[in-house]
Amino acid sequence: MSIGSVAVVGGGTMGSGIVSTVSNFGFRVFFKELNDDLVKTCLNQVNRIYNSALNKGKMTEEEVKKALSLIQGRRDYKGFEEVDLVIEAVPEEISIKKAIFEEMDRRCKPEAIFASNTSALPISELASFTHRKSKFIGMHWFNPPQVMRLIEVVPGLETSEETVKTTMAFCEKLKKVPIRLKECAGFLVARLLGMYVNEAFWMLGEKYRPAEIDQSGVGMGMPMGPFTLGDMAGWDVVHHANQTLYESYGMRFKIPPLFHELVDSGKFGMKVGQGIYSYQKVESGPPQKTGDVSPSPNQQEREILSNRLLLTMINEGIRCLDEGIASDVDIDKALQLGAGMPKGPLNWADEVGLDWIFTGLDNRKEAFGERYWPAPLLRRKVKAGHLGKKVGKGFYEYKT
């Protein structure tokens, strides 16, 4: 099956980015919002995306005009009956998604594929709200969709191979990098970022300063520290995703008390002016951090914190490989593209040495608990002498 036309439900930040991306590659696209004001808001955002591309010389006026002509925004489902693919991009509330999928199932043609942009909810459960389980799939875009190249493609229990291949091919037509994953809570990138964020809150509970913890994340090569990341994404959103991880994987994803307290107090981050940091509005550009935002010069302390962040993320990446969530190459590619890691977790483990990773985790497991318990595959690799690049064999093989 090939995709000729697309519908998007939800015109927020993710929906508008998806609409602009799809229309940019010549696909006719309908989108639905709740009312005329939200339709207008989405169209304005799409126009801003295209104007930015025009001003940067990435598109011509004729190309922008052509792409915009392919978009129709509505407050109803008119036009959905003819599309080949529907992408749902509404808030992460199961009841909202259930109502939408049930309605679309009645209105769309039987052969249309349904894709959810969920970052955490079970694909198989969402598929159960329809009569087209074989044509239901997870299609998790990253923010901003018009920029980020990775799309996590997640088949449910009953998704057909044809649906998977059609979805992967469509992503490639959009010049994206689709990576097929085995269905699991949090998929892949969110699992490792969930570990990254939780570890930061455990450190905060140990009285390390937020700026120090954030600089430790940057020091290990991440594009931003865990608290800056959460303040930007919204702590209510991150907390909801991490709660899903805890419910599925147990104590190694236990949410630290200070994380609960932050969300209970309504400090959701930059969007409300207060999260881990306080924010002050400026005339142009995003709000600026205020207060205690500078790390201390204690490089040795930051290295210890950096190592803890690295150990827990790599350990979770190894668990994903052991569970067959994706191949070693795809895990590394996904974390580089989706989380901005300078190296994929498995490649990184090979470089620093699997024995170093194992020892670092094993020495901390009694003090810090299950999140430091070495992954079974890591233990097997170390016992077998597969220690990484220095011996020519780890998660990959190397010429010695």
Tab-separated table of C-alpha atoms in Angstrom, residues 279-283 285-288:
chain	number	residue	atom	x	y	z
A	279	TYR	CA	12.063	32.187	34.402
A	280	GLN	CA	11.700	35.815	33.409
A	281	LYS	CA	9.971	36.870	30.209
A	282	VAL	CA	12.012	38.886	27.719
A	283	GLU	CA	10.900	40.990	24.754
A	285	GLY	CA	13.054	34.836	22.465
A	286	PRO	CA	12.281	32.249	25.140
A	287	PRO	CA	12.075	33.149	28.857
A	288	GLN	CA	15.429	33.443	30.627
